Short mmCIF file of C-alpha atoms in Angstrom, two decimals:
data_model
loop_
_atom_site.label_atom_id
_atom_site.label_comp_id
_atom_site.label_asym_id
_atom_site.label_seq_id
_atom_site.Cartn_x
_atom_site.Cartn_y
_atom_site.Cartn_z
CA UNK A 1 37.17 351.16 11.83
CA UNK A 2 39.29 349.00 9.56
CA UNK A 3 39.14 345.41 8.65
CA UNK A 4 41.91 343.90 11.24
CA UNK A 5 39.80 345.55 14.59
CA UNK A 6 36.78 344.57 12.60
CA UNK A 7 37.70 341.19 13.23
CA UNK A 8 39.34 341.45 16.84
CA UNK A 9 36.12 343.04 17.77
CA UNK A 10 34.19 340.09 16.35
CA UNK A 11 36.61 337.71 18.66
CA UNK A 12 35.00 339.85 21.20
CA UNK A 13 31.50 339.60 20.49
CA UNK A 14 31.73 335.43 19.87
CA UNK A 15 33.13 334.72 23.24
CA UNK A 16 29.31 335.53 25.01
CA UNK A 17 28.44 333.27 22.08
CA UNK A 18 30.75 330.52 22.36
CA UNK A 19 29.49 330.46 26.40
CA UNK A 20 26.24 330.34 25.28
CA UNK A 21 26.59 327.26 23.35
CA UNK A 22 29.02 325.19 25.00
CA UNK A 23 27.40 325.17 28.49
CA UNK A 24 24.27 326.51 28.10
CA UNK A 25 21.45 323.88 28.58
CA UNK A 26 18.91 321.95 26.03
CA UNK A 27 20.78 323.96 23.18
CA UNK A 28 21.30 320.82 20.13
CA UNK A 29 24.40 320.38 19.47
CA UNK A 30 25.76 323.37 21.41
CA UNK A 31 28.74 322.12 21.94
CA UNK A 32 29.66 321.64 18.50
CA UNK A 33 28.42 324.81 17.71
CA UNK A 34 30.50 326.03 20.31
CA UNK A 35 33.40 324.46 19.15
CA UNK A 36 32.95 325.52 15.27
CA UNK A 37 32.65 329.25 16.82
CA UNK A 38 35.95 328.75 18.83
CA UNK A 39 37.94 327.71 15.83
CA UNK A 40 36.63 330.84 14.30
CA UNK A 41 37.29 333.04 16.94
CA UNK A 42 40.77 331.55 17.07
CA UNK A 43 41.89 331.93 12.98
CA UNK A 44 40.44 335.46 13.42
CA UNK A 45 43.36 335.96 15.63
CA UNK A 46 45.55 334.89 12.98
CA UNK A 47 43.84 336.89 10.43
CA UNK A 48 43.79 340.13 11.77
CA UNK A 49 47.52 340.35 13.20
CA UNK A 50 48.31 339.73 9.15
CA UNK A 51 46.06 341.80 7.74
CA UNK A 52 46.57 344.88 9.94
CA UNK A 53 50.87 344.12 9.10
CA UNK A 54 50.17 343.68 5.70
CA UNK A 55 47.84 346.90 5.10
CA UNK A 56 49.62 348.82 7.49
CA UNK A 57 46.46 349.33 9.42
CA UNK A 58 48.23 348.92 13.13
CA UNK A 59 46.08 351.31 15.68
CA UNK A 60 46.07 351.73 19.65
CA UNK A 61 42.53 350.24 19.45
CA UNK A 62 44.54 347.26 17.83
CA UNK A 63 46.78 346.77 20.21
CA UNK A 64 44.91 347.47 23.33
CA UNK A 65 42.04 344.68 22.51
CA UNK A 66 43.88 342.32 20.19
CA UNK A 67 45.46 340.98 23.49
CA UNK A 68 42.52 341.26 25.71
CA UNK A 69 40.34 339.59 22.96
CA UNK A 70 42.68 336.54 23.08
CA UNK A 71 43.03 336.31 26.97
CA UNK A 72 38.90 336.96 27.40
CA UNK A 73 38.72 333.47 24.50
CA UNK A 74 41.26 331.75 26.42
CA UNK A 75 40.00 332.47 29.46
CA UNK A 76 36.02 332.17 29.06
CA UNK A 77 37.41 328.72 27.39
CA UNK A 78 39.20 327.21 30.46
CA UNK A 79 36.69 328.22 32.87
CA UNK A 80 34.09 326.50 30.91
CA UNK A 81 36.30 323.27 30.77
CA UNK A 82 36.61 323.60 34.66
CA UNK A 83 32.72 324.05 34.64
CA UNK A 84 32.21 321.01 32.36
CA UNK A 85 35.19 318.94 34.28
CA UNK A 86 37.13 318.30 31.60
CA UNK A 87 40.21 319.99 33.51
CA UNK A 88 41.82 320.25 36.63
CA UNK A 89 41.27 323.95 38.27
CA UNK A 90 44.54 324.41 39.07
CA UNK A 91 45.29 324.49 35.28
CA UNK A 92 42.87 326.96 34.62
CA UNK A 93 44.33 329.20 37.09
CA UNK A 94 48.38 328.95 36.52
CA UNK A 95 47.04 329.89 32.45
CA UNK A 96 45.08 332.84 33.95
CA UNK A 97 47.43 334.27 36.24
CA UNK A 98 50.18 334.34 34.09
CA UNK A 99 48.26 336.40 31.70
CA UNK A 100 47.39 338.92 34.65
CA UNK A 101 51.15 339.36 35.77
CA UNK A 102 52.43 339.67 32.10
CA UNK A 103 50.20 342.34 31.60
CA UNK A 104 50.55 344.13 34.48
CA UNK A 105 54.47 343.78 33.56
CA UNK A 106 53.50 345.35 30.46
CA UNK A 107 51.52 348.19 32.29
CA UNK A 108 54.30 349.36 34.13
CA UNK A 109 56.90 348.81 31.37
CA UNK A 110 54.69 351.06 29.72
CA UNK A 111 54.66 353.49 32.24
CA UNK A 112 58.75 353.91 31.96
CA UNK A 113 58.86 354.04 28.50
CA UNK A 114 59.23 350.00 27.40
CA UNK A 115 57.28 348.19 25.01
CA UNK A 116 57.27 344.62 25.51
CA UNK A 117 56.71 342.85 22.30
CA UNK A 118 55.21 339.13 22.32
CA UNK A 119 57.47 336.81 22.37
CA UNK A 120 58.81 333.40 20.12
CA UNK A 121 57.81 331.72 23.82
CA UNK A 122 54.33 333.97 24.21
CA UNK A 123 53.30 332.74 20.32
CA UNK A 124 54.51 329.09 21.33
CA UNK A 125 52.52 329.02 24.89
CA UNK A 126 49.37 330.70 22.48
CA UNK A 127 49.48 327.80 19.94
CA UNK A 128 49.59 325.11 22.48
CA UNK A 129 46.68 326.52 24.33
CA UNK A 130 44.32 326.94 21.42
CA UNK A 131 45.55 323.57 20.54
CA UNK A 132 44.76 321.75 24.09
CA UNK A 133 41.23 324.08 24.12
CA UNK A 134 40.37 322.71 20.88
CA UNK A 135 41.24 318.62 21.72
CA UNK A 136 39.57 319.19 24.99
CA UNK A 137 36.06 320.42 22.87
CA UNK A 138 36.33 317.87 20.59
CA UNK A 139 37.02 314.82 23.19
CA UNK A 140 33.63 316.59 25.14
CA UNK A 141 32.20 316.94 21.27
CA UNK A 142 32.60 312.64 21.09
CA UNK A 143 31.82 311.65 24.60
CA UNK A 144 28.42 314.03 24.36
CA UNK A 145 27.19 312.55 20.82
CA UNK A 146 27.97 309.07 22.51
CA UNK A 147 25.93 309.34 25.58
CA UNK A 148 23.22 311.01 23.61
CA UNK A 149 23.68 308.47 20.83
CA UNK A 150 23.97 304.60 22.46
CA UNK A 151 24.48 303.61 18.43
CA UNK A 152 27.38 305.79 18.04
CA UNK A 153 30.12 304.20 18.10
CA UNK A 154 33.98 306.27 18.16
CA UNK A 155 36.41 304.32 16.20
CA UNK A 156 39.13 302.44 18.54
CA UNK A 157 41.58 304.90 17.02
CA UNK A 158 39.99 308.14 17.92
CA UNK A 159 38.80 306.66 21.70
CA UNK A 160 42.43 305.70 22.23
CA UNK A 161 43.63 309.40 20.82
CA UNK A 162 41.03 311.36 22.95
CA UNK A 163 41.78 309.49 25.73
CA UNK A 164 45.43 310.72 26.09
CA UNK A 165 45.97 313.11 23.61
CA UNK A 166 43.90 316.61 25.29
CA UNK A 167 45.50 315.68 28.57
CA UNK A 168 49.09 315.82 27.46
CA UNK A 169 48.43 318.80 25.18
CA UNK A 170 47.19 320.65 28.54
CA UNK A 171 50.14 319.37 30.36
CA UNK A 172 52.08 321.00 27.10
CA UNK A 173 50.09 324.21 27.42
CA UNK A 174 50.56 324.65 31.23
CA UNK A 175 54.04 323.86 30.69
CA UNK A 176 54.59 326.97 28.12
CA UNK A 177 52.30 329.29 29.67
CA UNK A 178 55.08 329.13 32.64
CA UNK A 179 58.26 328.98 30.67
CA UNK A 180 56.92 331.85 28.96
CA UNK A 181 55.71 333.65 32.16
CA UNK A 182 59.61 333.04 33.33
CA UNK A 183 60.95 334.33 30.33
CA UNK A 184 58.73 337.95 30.00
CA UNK A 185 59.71 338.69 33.37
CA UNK A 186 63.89 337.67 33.03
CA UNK A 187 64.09 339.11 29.88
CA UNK A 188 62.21 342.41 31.61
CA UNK A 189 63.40 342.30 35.42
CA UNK A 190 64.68 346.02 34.89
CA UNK A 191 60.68 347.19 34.57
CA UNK A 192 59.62 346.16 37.75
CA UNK A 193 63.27 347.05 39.33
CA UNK A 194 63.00 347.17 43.10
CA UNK A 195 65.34 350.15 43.37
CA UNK A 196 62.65 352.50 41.64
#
């Protein structure tokens, strides 16, 4: 096994972790654990697209759980947030089942031949995610050391940020995860054609 599915196989492996710590109970400072871990997790991503272009080390194994370890992150993620109430549920679920009907749009373009590569909107609706997942962690990072902590006190700045700033990165997020949706499925309509 080389280096790159080394490391989408460790994405894998962290996402029990990252449970673990962000909503398990009694665990110090599990959710800052749990958000270290998730940053991880997430530049792993980065990492081991590059290094498996760059070494010319692309495999099936690669490309079957490269994708599934981002959407089981992304996913274990949201439905954490849900847990913790940090988000709506109806967020959580638009992000979800637009994963489910891309890749089932990429299962049966498969099965006539077409490979549907990610797209410029698929790598933007990725970046906003991690990017609302991570604000989201940090804003439950601050509130937690605050109620456990009555002498912490958040600087007006970063109460002011946290107090808007995760929400309209979701919003973002949400938004993306749809446009994106839209566009696989336009740019693809002849897969799932109803004449065959």
């Amino acid at each position: 096994m080389n280096l790159a599915n080394k490391l989408t196989l460790l994405r894998v492996i962290l996402v029990p972790v990252f449970l673990i710590f962000l909503i398990g109970k009694g665990i110090p400072y599990g959710s800052i654990i749990a958000t270290l871990i998730f940053i991880i997790a997430s530049l792993t991503d980065q990492l081991d697209g590059y290094i498996a272009r760059s070494r010319n080390q692309i495999t099936n194994f690669g490309k079957f759980m490269d994708p599934l370890a981002d959407k089981l992150l992304v996913t274990a993620a949201l439905i954490s947030l849900v847990e913790l109430h940090l988000i709506p549920s109806w967020a959580a679920v638009i992000i979800i089942a637009r994963e489910f009907a891309v890749s089932g749009l990429r299962t049966v373009a498969a099965s006539e031949g077409i490979v549907i590569a990610a797209s410029w909107w698929g790598k933007i609706k990725t970046v906003t995610q991690i990017i609302a997942i991570l604000l989201l962690l940090l804003q439950f990072n601050i509130e937690s050391i605050q109620s456990l902590n009555s002498s912490f006190e958040a600087s007006a700045f970063l109460n002011n940020f946290f107090a808007y700033a995760p929400k309209i990165a979701l919003f973002i997020a949400v938004a993306m995860t749809i446009i994106s949706g839209i566009d696989y499925f336009i740019k693809n309509k002849g897969a799932i054609s109803t004449n065959k």
